[in-house]
Each structure stands twice: as C-alpha cells, then as structure tokens.
Amino acid sequence: MRYSQSFINTLRADPKGETAANARLLIRAGYVDKLMAGSYSFLPLGWRVYQKIENIVREEMNAVGGEEILMPLLHPKEIWNETGRWNDPGVKEIMYQFKTSEGKEFGLSFTHEEVFLDIVRKNSLSYKNLPIRLYHFSTKFRNEPRAKSGLLRGREFIMKDLYSVHATQESLDEFYWQVKEAYLKAYQRMGLKEVKVVEASGGVFTSGHTHEFQVLHPVGEDTTYYCIKCDWAQNKEIYQGRVGDRCPQCSGQIESASSVEVGNIFRFGMVYSEKMNVTFKDAAGASKPLYLGSYGIGMSRCLGLLAEIFNDDKGLAWPESVAPYQIHLVSLGDTKKEAEKIYKELSDSGLEILWDDRDESAGVKLADADLIGAPFRLVVSDKTAAKNNVEVKKRSSEKTELIKSGQIVSYVSSK
Ligand code: ATP
Ligand code: MG
C-alpha cells in the first residue's frame, strides 16, 4: 500500500479527552477513531490488525472442530424470556433493551446463548449429530457504566463466541478443555505470551465455576491471585485467602496482580436447554436435554491490550503476527524509482508493505514509521540508493544495517 493513497492520518500529539493509553496511541497512530466513550471505528490500519487477530482465532477454533456462522444482533424479548434472563437484574444492567413505536420490545445482543439454542432446537437431533460447535465473530453491546478504558471496555465491542451442545457431561468436559488449550494457542500466536487460566465465578451466566483467561497488566480492572510456582490461579471474586498464603496446589506462595480478562469459558450444563426445551434423542430413543458450553474471546479487547503492551515513547511496536504491515518502506530524497522497484519486488514475494511515498520531510516520515510500528523499517535515501543499498531497522531495536536491495526478502524472513 502506498501511504499517499491510504487513509492513514497520524497526529503529532495525543488526542484530547482520551484517558486510556491504548486508545490514545491507536488514535494518534491512525488505527481507530472515537465516536464516543466506549465506541470506536476501526480505520484501515486498525482493521488490518483486527483481521490478523481474527484469523489466528479462526484457525484455532476450526482446529477444534468449530464451524463459523453469523447470528443476528437484534433479539426479540420473547427469546430472552424463555431463559428468564430478560428480567434478570444483572442482565438488565448491561443489556440495551428498548421498545419500538409499535410497542414491540427488542434487546441488543450482549451474548448469544438463547439465539444459538433456538437454532439448535429447530432440528430433530439424535446423539449421532452431536456435538455441535458453532462460533462467530460479532459485535456485542453492553451498557458499561465505566467505559473509560478505550478498546478494553467498549459499550460496543467485537467478541468471538463459540457455543457447543453435547449428549453427555463427559463430552462437554472434553471439549471444554480442548477449547482451553486452543485459547492459549491463539493468545500465544497473537503475542500474548503469558496468559493465566483463572478459576472464577460465573457472574450473571452460571452459578458454577468458569475459567477466565487473564493477562497480568497494571491497566487491568480484575485482580488475579496466582501461585508463583505452579499454574494455580483464582479471581479475587472467589479467592478466600491472602497474598503470602501457601498455594493449595503446591507449596508455592500466592501473589496478586491487576489483570485484563481476554477470554472466558463456561459450562452451563442443562440449565438453559431445559428452560428452552432443547433436546436430542439418545441411543434408546429417549428425549434428553442437551449440555451447553459457551466460550468467549474479547477480540477488540485483545487488540487494545496488545497496543498497551507493545509500545514505547515513539509509538506502537507490533508483534509480527498481528502487525498491519510487516515492512514500512520510507523513501527519502529523489529515490522514488528505486523505492518503487523494492516495493514491487517485496509485494510480489508476498510481504505486506507500506510505502511512505509522500512528499514529507525525513523527520515526519521516520516519526510516523515509529508511531505506526511495523516490525521492520526500510529506508532508501540518495546516499543508500547510489550504492544499491537499503537501510534496515527492526522496530524493537536501535541498530540499523545496510544491506543490498536484492537481499531484503531473505533478510526479513531470516529475522
Ligand atoms: P468483564 O468482567 O471484563 O466485564 P465479562 O466477564 O463480563 O467481562 P464475558 O461475558 O465473559 O465478559 O465476555 C467474554 C469476553 O469478552 C471477556 O472475557 C472480555 O475479554 C470481553 N469483553 C467483555 N466485556 C467487554 C467490553 N465491555 N469491552 C470489550 N471486551 C469485553
Ligand atoms: Mg467474563
């Protein structure tokens, strides 16, 4: 992509009125636009990063047998009445519910268990059709009273939600733990290397335990108690002990830290399928309620968290797997011809490259390259071009190197 033809608008200073660091950076670097607190548009750069994250999650969901669908966001009150959730005080706090001028009542989706179960029950299912594992990426609406954390807490945000139904508790359990592993792989791949699997209560969703995926980070609104020796971890909401206690699983010591919840998995069992009469026929032909599981990843929250983690005083510094472009090519002076050749060659070899072909000063272009944060920066100047060289720099390092322009592809793929 040529910078001059792309809708990238960076700011020289932080935007006003934005309290969250992730949103400040993302707005400044031209990734997102703020409509109001908790509500952001993804601009071309931001959407590229989002799509990278989405593809990683999609691959991991497909790998455990998930099938992608898309469910509606506008839900009739009736479907929510079937589980009794329409009038649940906890639900009423976060769900946008409204009446049309004709008096019909609707809600905007904050989760999709009811809609998923409604799809499932319209089919006459036998144990042979199970399990069913469907997921989608879609917008969720939540009336968040504290929408001050940028992309970490939206009134409207993107979630990946997967739902599964099973004939037995064992089958549900087996899939639940498979999803746990798939989530850890997905987080790892997008650059969230240290994710804790934390026991938590189900909130408005279930009275049983659930598992949250928490990244320790000062910006987090949750508190995780964890063992410094083993993988034991519990959310503050259910932990009975104190920092310094002995771990109930090993002899390690318990610590606590702020954390960001990037995902949550739930085993609902038969609660909702009994209420909504969602059944299957077992091997003896008897009708039985299905076991339901529900699994969410906060997609836009992950993007915001990555921005919180991967930055320095000059701007963003994306992990390669989610960077909008792998290479930011800067042409300075009278080098358009040389730069164009490199741009074509790299694009043809399958690399994603943003070429800053604008008539701007070196200072502006180099500052924008740092702000946007692609993993590699290439500079072509009159001086380097004269010797058929290119200057290469990794965003994460101060070191620059001169290499022959024909060697860029092999250089980048070897790093
Ligand atoms: P939180 O405790 O942070 O409010 P939650 O437990 O209510 O989140 P879930 O219902 O478990 O959220 O939703 C699944 C995932 O969606 C969460 O793990 C989180 O990553 C993400 N998420 C939830 N609420 C928001 C929000 N308002 N903005 C962005 N992401 C969110
Ligand atoms: Mg949760």
CSV table of C-alpha atoms and ligand atoms in Angstrom, one decimal:
chain,number,residue,atom,x,y,z
A,1,MET,CA,0.0,0.0,0.0
A,2,ARG,CA,1.2,3.5,-0.8
A,3,TYR,CA,0.9,5.8,2.1
A,4,SER,CA,-0.2,8.7,-0.2
A,5,GLN,CA,-3.2,6.6,-1.3
A,6,SER,CA,-4.1,5.2,2.1
A,7,PHE,CA,-6.5,6.7,4.7
A,8,ILE,CA,-3.8,7.0,7.4
A,9,ASN,CA,-3.9,10.1,9.4
A,10,THR,CA,-1.5,10.4,12.3
A,11,LEU,CA,-1.4,13.1,14.9
A,12,ARG,CA,1.7,14.8,16.2
A,13,ALA,CA,0.3,15.0,19.7
A,14,ASP,CA,-2.0,12.9,21.9
A,15,PRO,CA,-5.7,13.3,21.1
A,16,LYS,CA,-7.6,15.3,23.7
A,17,GLY,CA,-10.1,13.8,26.0
A,18,GLU,CA,-8.9,10.2,25.8
A,19,THR,CA,-8.0,8.7,29.1
A,20,ALA,CA,-6.9,5.2,28.1
A,21,ALA,CA,-3.3,4.8,26.8
A,22,ASN,CA,-4.3,2.1,24.3
A,23,ALA,CA,-6.9,4.4,22.6
A,24,ARG,CA,-4.6,7.4,22.8
A,25,LEU,CA,-1.9,5.6,20.9
A,26,LEU,CA,-4.3,3.9,18.5
A,27,ILE,CA,-6.0,7.2,17.6
A,28,ARG,CA,-2.7,9.1,17.3
A,29,ALA,CA,-1.2,6.4,15.0
A,30,GLY,CA,-4.3,6.4,12.8
A,31,TYR,CA,-5.7,3.0,13.8
A,32,VAL,CA,-9.0,3.9,15.3
A,33,ASP,CA,-11.5,6.7,15.5
A,34,LYS,CA,-13.5,7.5,18.6
A,35,LEU,CA,-17.2,8.1,18.2
A,36,MET,CA,-17.9,8.4,21.9
A,37,ALA,CA,-16.7,6.8,25.2
A,38,GLY,CA,-16.6,3.0,24.6
A,39,SER,CA,-17.3,3.2,20.9
A,40,TYR,CA,-14.6,3.2,18.2
A,41,SER,CA,-14.3,2.7,14.5
A,42,PHE,CA,-11.5,0.6,13.2
A,43,LEU,CA,-9.7,2.5,10.4
A,44,PRO,CA,-7.8,0.7,7.7
A,45,LEU,CA,-4.6,0.2,9.8
A,46,GLY,CA,-6.7,-0.9,12.8
A,47,TRP,CA,-8.8,-3.2,10.8
A,48,ARG,CA,-5.8,-4.9,9.3
A,49,VAL,CA,-4.5,-5.7,12.8
A,50,TYR,CA,-8.0,-6.8,13.9
A,51,GLN,CA,-8.2,-9.2,10.9
A,52,LYS,CA,-4.8,-10.7,11.7
A,53,ILE,CA,-6.1,-11.4,15.2
A,54,GLU,CA,-9.3,-12.8,13.9
A,55,ASN,CA,-7.6,-15.1,11.5
A,56,ILE,CA,-5.5,-16.6,14.3
A,57,VAL,CA,-8.6,-17.2,16.4
A,58,ARG,CA,-10.5,-18.6,13.5
A,59,GLU,CA,-7.7,-21.1,12.7
A,60,GLU,CA,-7.7,-22.3,16.3
A,61,MET,CA,-11.5,-22.6,16.5
A,62,ASN,CA,-11.5,-24.6,13.3
A,63,ALA,CA,-8.8,-26.8,14.6
A,64,VAL,CA,-11.0,-28.0,17.5
A,65,GLY,CA,-14.0,-28.6,15.1
A,66,GLY,CA,-15.7,-25.2,15.4
A,67,GLU,CA,-17.8,-24.1,12.4
A,68,GLU,CA,-18.2,-20.4,11.6
A,69,ILE,CA,-21.6,-18.8,11.4
A,70,LEU,CA,-23.1,-15.4,11.9
A,71,MET,CA,-26.0,-14.6,14.2
A,72,PRO,CA,-28.2,-11.5,14.4
A,73,LEU,CA,-27.6,-8.8,16.9
A,74,LEU,CA,-31.2,-7.6,17.3
A,75,HIS,CA,-33.1,-10.0,19.5
A,76,PRO,CA,-36.8,-10.2,20.3
A,77,LYS,CA,-37.7,-10.0,24.0
A,78,GLU,CA,-39.5,-13.3,23.8
A,79,ILE,CA,-36.4,-15.4,23.2
A,80,TRP,CA,-34.8,-13.9,26.3
A,81,ASN,CA,-37.9,-14.5,28.4
A,82,GLU,CA,-37.6,-18.2,27.7
A,83,THR,CA,-34.5,-18.4,29.9
A,84,GLY,CA,-35.8,-15.8,32.3
A,85,ARG,CA,-32.9,-13.5,31.5
A,86,TRP,CA,-34.8,-10.6,30.1
A,87,ASN,CA,-35.9,-9.5,33.6
A,88,ASP,CA,-32.8,-10.7,35.5
A,89,PRO,CA,-31.5,-7.6,37.3
A,90,GLY,CA,-27.8,-8.4,36.3
A,91,VAL,CA,-28.8,-8.7,32.7
A,92,LYS,CA,-31.0,-5.5,32.8
A,93,GLU,CA,-27.9,-3.6,33.9
A,94,ILE,CA,-25.9,-4.4,30.9
A,95,MET,CA,-28.3,-5.2,28.1
A,96,TYR,CA,-29.7,-2.4,25.9
A,97,GLN,CA,-33.4,-3.1,25.9
A,98,PHE,CA,-36.0,-0.9,24.1
A,99,LYS,CA,-39.5,-0.6,22.7
A,100,THR,CA,-40.3,0.4,19.2
A,101,SER,CA,-43.0,3.0,18.4
A,102,GLU,CA,-45.4,0.0,17.8
A,103,GLY,CA,-44.7,-1.3,21.3
A,104,LYS,CA,-42.6,-4.3,20.3
A,105,GLU,CA,-39.6,-5.0,22.6
A,106,PHE,CA,-36.1,-5.8,21.5
A,107,GLY,CA,-32.7,-6.2,23.0
A,108,LEU,CA,-29.2,-5.7,21.5
A,109,SER,CA,-27.1,-8.8,21.8
A,110,PHE,CA,-24.7,-8.9,24.7
A,111,THR,CA,-24.3,-12.7,24.3
A,112,HIS,CA,-25.9,-15.4,22.1
A,113,GLU,CA,-26.8,-18.5,24.2
A,114,GLU,CA,-30.5,-18.1,23.5
A,115,VAL,CA,-30.2,-17.5,19.8
A,116,PHE,CA,-27.8,-20.4,19.4
A,117,LEU,CA,-30.1,-22.8,21.3
A,118,ASP,CA,-33.1,-21.6,19.2
A,119,ILE,CA,-31.2,-22.5,16.1
A,120,VAL,CA,-30.3,-25.9,17.5
A,121,ARG,CA,-33.7,-26.9,18.7
A,122,LYS,CA,-35.3,-26.4,15.3
A,123,ASN,CA,-33.6,-29.6,14.2
A,124,SER,CA,-34.6,-33.0,15.3
A,125,LEU,CA,-31.2,-34.1,16.8
A,126,SER,CA,-30.0,-37.6,17.7
A,127,TYR,CA,-26.9,-38.4,19.7
A,128,LYS,CA,-25.3,-39.1,16.3
A,129,ASN,CA,-25.4,-35.4,15.4
A,130,LEU,CA,-23.5,-34.3,18.5
A,131,PRO,CA,-21.6,-32.4,19.5
A,132,ILE,CA,-22.5,-29.2,17.6
A,133,ARG,CA,-19.8,-26.5,17.8
A,134,LEU,CA,-20.7,-23.2,16.2
A,135,TYR,CA,-18.9,-19.8,16.6
A,136,HIS,CA,-19.0,-16.3,15.2
A,137,PHE,CA,-17.2,-13.0,15.4
A,138,SER,CA,-19.7,-10.3,16.1
A,139,THR,CA,-20.4,-7.1,17.8
A,140,LYS,CA,-21.7,-7.2,21.4
A,141,PHE,CA,-23.4,-4.3,23.1
A,142,ARG,CA,-23.1,-3.8,26.8
A,143,ASN,CA,-24.3,-0.8,28.8
A,144,GLU,CA,-20.9,-0.4,30.5
A,145,PRO,CA,-21.0,2.3,33.3
A,146,ARG,CA,-17.2,2.6,33.2
A,147,ALA,CA,-16.3,2.9,29.5
A,148,LYS,CA,-13.0,4.7,30.2
A,149,SER,CA,-10.5,2.1,29.1
A,150,GLY,CA,-10.5,2.6,25.4
A,151,LEU,CA,-10.8,-0.7,23.5
A,152,LEU,CA,-10.5,-2.7,26.7
A,153,ARG,CA,-14.1,-1.8,27.7
A,154,GLY,CA,-16.5,-0.9,24.9
A,155,ARG,CA,-20.2,-0.2,25.0
A,156,GLU,CA,-19.9,-1.9,21.7
A,157,PHE,CA,-17.1,-4.4,21.0
A,158,ILE,CA,-16.1,-7.4,19.0
A,159,MET,CA,-16.3,-10.8,20.5
A,160,LYS,CA,-15.6,-14.3,19.2
A,161,ASP,CA,-18.2,-16.5,20.8
A,162,LEU,CA,-18.4,-20.3,20.4
A,163,TYR,CA,-21.2,-22.4,21.6
A,164,SER,CA,-21.4,-26.2,21.9
A,165,VAL,CA,-24.0,-28.7,22.7
A,166,HIS,CA,-23.3,-32.3,23.8
A,167,ALA,CA,-25.1,-35.5,24.7
A,168,THR,CA,-23.2,-36.0,28.0
A,169,GLN,CA,-21.3,-34.1,30.6
A,170,GLU,CA,-18.1,-36.0,29.7
A,171,SER,CA,-18.3,-34.9,26.1
A,172,LEU,CA,-18.9,-31.3,27.3
A,173,ASP,CA,-15.9,-31.5,29.7
A,174,GLU,CA,-13.7,-33.0,27.0
A,175,PHE,CA,-14.5,-30.2,24.6
A,176,TYR,CA,-14.2,-27.5,27.3
A,177,TRP,CA,-10.6,-28.5,28.0
A,178,GLN,CA,-9.8,-28.6,24.3
A,179,VAL,CA,-11.1,-25.0,23.9
A,180,LYS,CA,-8.9,-24.0,26.8
A,181,GLU,CA,-5.8,-25.2,25.0
A,182,ALA,CA,-7.0,-23.6,21.7
A,183,TYR,CA,-7.4,-20.3,23.5
A,184,LEU,CA,-3.9,-20.5,25.0
A,185,LYS,CA,-2.5,-21.2,21.5
A,186,ALA,CA,-4.4,-18.3,20.0
A,187,TYR,CA,-3.2,-15.8,22.6
A,188,GLN,CA,0.3,-17.1,22.3
A,189,ARG,CA,0.2,-16.6,18.5
A,190,MET,CA,-1.1,-13.1,18.7
A,191,GLY,CA,1.7,-12.0,21.0
A,192,LEU,CA,0.0,-12.5,24.5
A,193,LYS,CA,2.6,-14.9,25.8
A,194,GLU,CA,1.7,-15.0,29.5
A,195,VAL,CA,-1.9,-15.8,29.9
A,196,LYS,CA,-3.2,-17.2,33.2
A,197,VAL,CA,-6.1,-19.7,33.3
A,198,VAL,CA,-8.0,-18.4,36.3
A,199,GLU,CA,-10.9,-20.0,38.2
A,200,ALA,CA,-13.8,-17.6,38.5
A,201,SER,CA,-17.4,-17.4,39.4
A,202,GLY,CA,-19.9,-17.3,36.5
A,203,GLY,CA,-21.4,-13.9,37.2
A,204,VAL,CA,-24.8,-13.4,35.5
A,205,PHE,CA,-24.1,-16.5,33.5
A,206,THR,CA,-23.8,-19.6,35.7
A,207,SER,CA,-23.7,-20.5,39.4
A,208,GLY,CA,-20.8,-22.9,38.8
A,209,HIS,CA,-17.1,-22.1,38.3
A,210,THR,CA,-15.8,-20.9,35.0
A,211,HIS,CA,-12.3,-20.2,33.7
A,212,GLU,CA,-11.1,-16.8,32.7
A,213,PHE,CA,-8.0,-16.1,30.7
A,214,GLN,CA,-6.2,-13.2,32.4
A,215,VAL,CA,-3.1,-11.2,31.4
A,216,LEU,CA,-1.4,-9.6,34.3
A,217,HIS,CA,-1.1,-5.9,33.5
A,218,PRO,CA,-1.5,-2.7,35.6
A,219,VAL,CA,-4.2,-1.4,33.3
A,220,GLY,CA,-6.5,-4.4,34.2
A,221,GLU,CA,-9.7,-4.0,36.1
A,222,ASP,CA,-9.6,-7.5,37.5
A,223,THR,CA,-7.4,-8.9,40.3
A,224,THR,CA,-5.9,-12.3,39.9
A,225,TYR,CA,-4.4,-14.3,42.8
A,226,TYR,CA,-1.9,-16.7,41.5
A,227,CYS,CA,0.9,-19.1,42.6
A,228,ILE,CA,4.4,-18.0,41.8
A,229,LYS,CA,5.4,-21.7,41.4
A,230,CYS,CA,2.6,-23.5,39.6
A,231,ASP,CA,-0.3,-22.7,37.4
A,232,TRP,CA,-2.9,-22.2,40.2
A,233,ALA,CA,-4.9,-19.0,39.9
A,234,GLN,CA,-8.2,-17.6,41.1
A,235,ASN,CA,-10.1,-14.4,40.5
A,236,LYS,CA,-10.3,-12.1,43.5
A,237,GLU,CA,-14.1,-12.5,43.5
A,238,ILE,CA,-13.8,-16.1,44.7
A,239,TYR,CA,-10.4,-16.3,46.4
A,240,GLN,CA,-10.7,-16.7,50.1
A,241,GLY,CA,-7.1,-16.2,51.1
A,242,ARG,CA,-4.5,-13.5,51.1
A,243,VAL,CA,-1.2,-12.6,49.4
A,244,GLY,CA,1.6,-14.6,51.0
A,245,ASP,CA,-0.6,-17.7,51.7
A,246,ARG,CA,0.6,-21.1,50.6
A,247,CYS,CA,-0.7,-22.4,47.3
A,248,PRO,CA,-3.5,-25.0,47.8
A,249,GLN,CA,-2.0,-27.0,44.9
A,250,CYS,CA,1.8,-26.9,45.7
A,251,SER,CA,3.9,-25.3,48.4
A,252,GLY,CA,4.4,-22.1,46.4
A,253,GLN,CA,3.4,-18.6,47.5
A,254,ILE,CA,0.3,-16.7,46.5
A,255,GLU,CA,0.7,-13.3,44.8
A,256,SER,CA,-1.8,-10.9,43.4
A,257,ALA,CA,-1.8,-8.5,40.5
A,258,SER,CA,-4.2,-6.5,38.3
A,259,SER,CA,-5.1,-8.3,35.2
A,260,VAL,CA,-7.1,-8.0,31.9
A,261,GLU,CA,-9.7,-10.7,31.1
A,262,VAL,CA,-9.2,-11.6,27.5
A,263,GLY,CA,-11.5,-14.6,27.5
A,264,ASN,CA,-13.9,-16.7,29.5
A,265,ILE,CA,-15.2,-20.3,29.1
A,266,PHE,CA,-18.4,-21.6,30.7
A,267,ARG,CA,-20.1,-24.9,31.2
A,268,PHE,CA,-23.8,-24.2,31.6
A,269,GLY,CA,-24.8,-27.9,31.6
A,270,MET,CA,-28.5,-28.4,31.1
A,271,VAL,CA,-29.9,-25.2,32.7
A,272,TYR,CA,-30.8,-23.3,29.6
A,273,SER,CA,-31.5,-26.2,27.4
A,274,GLU,CA,-34.1,-27.4,29.9
A,275,LYS,CA,-35.7,-24.0,30.1
A,276,MET,CA,-35.8,-23.7,26.3
A,277,ASN,CA,-36.6,-27.3,25.7
A,278,VAL,CA,-33.6,-28.1,23.6
A,279,THR,CA,-33.4,-31.9,23.3
A,280,PHE,CA,-31.9,-34.8,21.4
A,281,LYS,CA,-32.8,-38.5,21.2
A,282,ASP,CA,-30.4,-40.8,22.9
A,283,ALA,CA,-29.5,-44.3,21.7
A,284,ALA,CA,-32.6,-45.8,23.3
A,285,GLY,CA,-34.8,-43.1,21.5
A,286,ALA,CA,-35.5,-41.2,24.7
A,287,SER,CA,-35.6,-37.4,24.6
A,288,LYS,CA,-33.0,-35.6,26.7
A,289,PRO,CA,-31.9,-32.0,27.3
A,290,LEU,CA,-28.5,-31.1,25.8
A,291,TYR,CA,-25.4,-29.9,27.7
A,292,LEU,CA,-24.4,-26.4,26.7
A,293,GLY,CA,-20.9,-24.8,26.7
A,294,SER,CA,-20.1,-21.2,25.9
A,295,TYR,CA,-16.7,-19.7,25.1
A,296,GLY,CA,-15.8,-16.1,24.5
A,297,ILE,CA,-12.7,-14.1,23.5
A,298,GLY,CA,-12.7,-10.3,23.7
A,299,MET,CA,-11.3,-9.7,20.2
A,300,SER,CA,-11.2,-5.9,20.3
A,301,ARG,CA,-10.0,-6.0,23.9
A,302,CYS,CA,-7.1,-8.2,22.8
A,303,LEU,CA,-6.2,-5.6,20.2
A,304,GLY,CA,-6.3,-2.8,22.8
A,305,LEU,CA,-4.2,-4.9,25.2
A,306,LEU,CA,-1.6,-5.6,22.6
A,307,ALA,CA,-1.4,-1.8,22.0
A,308,GLU,CA,-1.0,-1.3,25.8
A,309,ILE,CA,1.8,-3.9,25.9
A,310,PHE,CA,3.7,-3.3,22.6
A,311,ASN,CA,4.7,0.4,22.6
A,312,ASP,CA,7.4,2.8,23.6
A,313,ASP,CA,7.7,6.5,23.8
A,314,LYS,CA,7.8,6.7,20.0
A,315,GLY,CA,4.7,4.7,19.3
A,316,LEU,CA,3.4,1.2,18.6
A,317,ALA,CA,5.7,-1.8,18.1
A,318,TRP,CA,3.5,-4.7,17.0
A,319,PRO,CA,4.4,-8.4,17.2
A,320,GLU,CA,4.9,-9.6,13.6
A,321,SER,CA,1.9,-11.9,13.7
A,322,VAL,CA,-0.6,-9.0,14.1
A,323,ALA,CA,1.3,-6.0,12.5
A,324,PRO,CA,-0.8,-4.2,9.9
A,325,TYR,CA,2.2,-4.4,7.6
A,326,GLN,CA,5.4,-6.3,8.1
A,327,ILE,CA,7.5,-3.6,6.4
A,328,HIS,CA,7.4,0.1,6.4
A,329,LEU,CA,9.4,1.4,3.5
A,330,VAL,CA,10.5,5.1,3.7
A,331,SER,CA,11.8,6.8,0.5
A,332,LEU,CA,13.8,10.0,1.1
A,333,GLY,CA,15.1,12.5,-1.4
A,334,ASP,CA,15.0,11.7,-5.0
A,335,THR,CA,14.6,7.9,-4.8
A,336,LYS,CA,11.0,7.2,-5.9
A,337,LYS,CA,12.2,5.0,-8.7
A,338,GLU,CA,14.4,2.8,-6.6
A,339,ALA,CA,11.8,2.6,-3.8
A,340,GLU,CA,9.1,1.6,-6.3
A,341,LYS,CA,11.3,-1.3,-7.5
A,342,ILE,CA,11.8,-2.5,-4.0
A,343,TYR,CA,8.1,-2.0,-3.2
A,344,LYS,CA,7.1,-4.1,-6.2
A,345,GLU,CA,9.6,-6.8,-5.5
A,346,LEU,CA,8.6,-7.2,-1.9
A,347,SER,CA,4.9,-7.1,-2.6
A,348,ASP,CA,5.4,-9.8,-5.3
A,349,SER,CA,7.1,-12.0,-2.8
A,350,GLY,CA,4.1,-11.9,-0.6
A,351,LEU,CA,5.3,-9.5,2.0
A,352,GLU,CA,2.9,-6.8,3.3
A,353,ILE,CA,4.5,-3.4,2.8
A,354,LEU,CA,3.5,0.1,3.5
A,355,TRP,CA,5.5,2.5,1.3
A,356,ASP,CA,5.7,6.1,2.5
A,357,ASP,CA,5.8,7.8,-0.8
A,358,ARG,CA,4.7,11.2,0.5
A,359,ASP,CA,6.5,14.4,-0.1
A,360,GLU,CA,7.2,14.9,3.6
A,361,SER,CA,10.4,15.6,5.5
A,362,ALA,CA,12.6,12.8,6.7
A,363,GLY,CA,11.7,13.7,10.2
A,364,VAL,CA,8.0,13.4,9.7
A,365,LYS,CA,8.3,10.1,7.8
A,366,LEU,CA,10.6,8.5,10.3
A,367,ALA,CA,8.4,9.6,13.2
A,368,ASP,CA,5.4,8.2,11.5
A,369,ALA,CA,7.1,4.9,10.9
A,370,ASP,CA,7.9,4.6,14.6
A,371,LEU,CA,4.4,5.6,15.6
A,372,ILE,CA,2.7,3.1,13.3
A,373,GLY,CA,5.1,0.4,14.5
A,374,ALA,CA,5.6,-2.1,11.7
A,375,PRO,CA,8.2,-4.7,12.7
A,376,PHE,CA,10.7,-3.6,10.0
A,377,ARG,CA,11.7,-0.2,8.6
A,378,LEU,CA,13.5,0.2,5.3
A,379,VAL,CA,15.0,3.5,4.3
A,380,VAL,CA,16.0,4.3,0.8
A,381,SER,CA,17.9,7.6,0.5
A,382,ASP,CA,20.0,9.2,-2.2
A,383,LYS,CA,23.1,8.0,-0.3
A,384,THR,CA,22.0,4.4,0.0
A,385,ALA,CA,20.5,4.2,-3.5
A,386,ALA,CA,23.8,5.3,-5.0
A,387,LYS,CA,25.3,2.1,-3.8
A,388,ASN,CA,22.2,0.0,-4.4
A,389,ASN,CA,21.8,-0.4,-0.6
A,390,VAL,CA,18.9,-0.2,1.8
A,391,GLU,CA,19.0,0.7,5.4
A,392,VAL,CA,17.1,-1.9,7.6
A,393,LYS,CA,16.0,-1.4,11.2
A,394,LYS,CA,13.8,-3.5,13.4
A,395,ARG,CA,11.2,-1.5,15.3
A,396,SER,CA,12.3,-3.2,18.5
A,397,SER,CA,16.0,-2.3,18.1
A,398,GLU,CA,18.1,0.8,17.7
A,399,LYS,CA,20.5,-0.8,15.4
A,400,THR,CA,20.5,0.0,11.6
A,401,GLU,CA,22.1,-2.2,9.0
A,402,LEU,CA,22.9,-1.6,5.3
A,403,ILE,CA,22.0,-4.5,3.0
A,404,LYS,CA,21.8,-4.9,-0.7
A,405,SER,CA,18.3,-4.3,-2.0
A,406,GLY,CA,18.2,-7.7,-3.6
A,407,GLN,CA,18.7,-9.3,-0.1
A,408,ILE,CA,15.7,-7.7,1.7
A,409,VAL,CA,13.3,-10.7,1.3
A,410,SER,CA,15.8,-13.2,2.7
A,411,TYR,CA,16.9,-10.8,5.4
A,412,VAL,CA,13.3,-10.2,6.6
A,413,SER,CA,12.4,-13.8,6.6
A,414,SER,CA,15.5,-14.8,8.5
A,415,LYS,CA,14.8,-12.4,11.4
B,1,ATP,P1,-15.6,-8.0,32.3
B,1,ATP,O1,-15.6,-8.8,33.6
B,1,ATP,O2,-14.3,-7.5,31.9
B,1,ATP,O3,-16.7,-7.0,32.2
B,1,ATP,P2,-17.2,-10.2,31.3
B,1,ATP,O4,-16.8,-11.3,32.3
B,1,ATP,O5,-18.5,-9.5,31.6
B,1,ATP,O6,-16.0,-9.1,31.2
B,1,ATP,P3,-17.7,-12.1,29.3
B,1,ATP,O7,-19.2,-12.1,29.3
B,1,ATP,O8,-17.0,-13.2,29.9
B,1,ATP,O9,-17.2,-10.7,29.8
B,1,ATP,O10,-17.3,-11.9,27.7
B,1,ATP,C1,-16.3,-12.6,27.1
B,1,ATP,C2,-15.1,-11.7,26.8
B,1,ATP,O11,-15.5,-10.5,26.1
B,1,ATP,C3,-14.4,-11.3,28.1
B,1,ATP,O12,-13.5,-12.2,28.5
B,1,ATP,C4,-13.7,-10.0,27.6
B,1,ATP,O13,-12.4,-10.3,27.0
B,1,ATP,C5,-14.6,-9.5,26.5
B,1,ATP,N1,-15.4,-8.3,27.0
B,1,ATP,C6,-16.4,-8.4,27.9
B,1,ATP,N2,-16.9,-7.1,28.1
B,1,ATP,C7,-16.2,-6.3,27.2
B,1,ATP,C8,-16.3,-4.9,26.9
B,1,ATP,N3,-17.2,-4.1,27.5
B,1,ATP,N4,-15.4,-4.4,26.0
B,1,ATP,C9,-14.5,-5.2,25.4
B,1,ATP,N5,-14.4,-6.5,25.7
B,1,ATP,C10,-15.3,-7.1,26.6
B,2,MG,MG,-16.1,-13.0,31.9
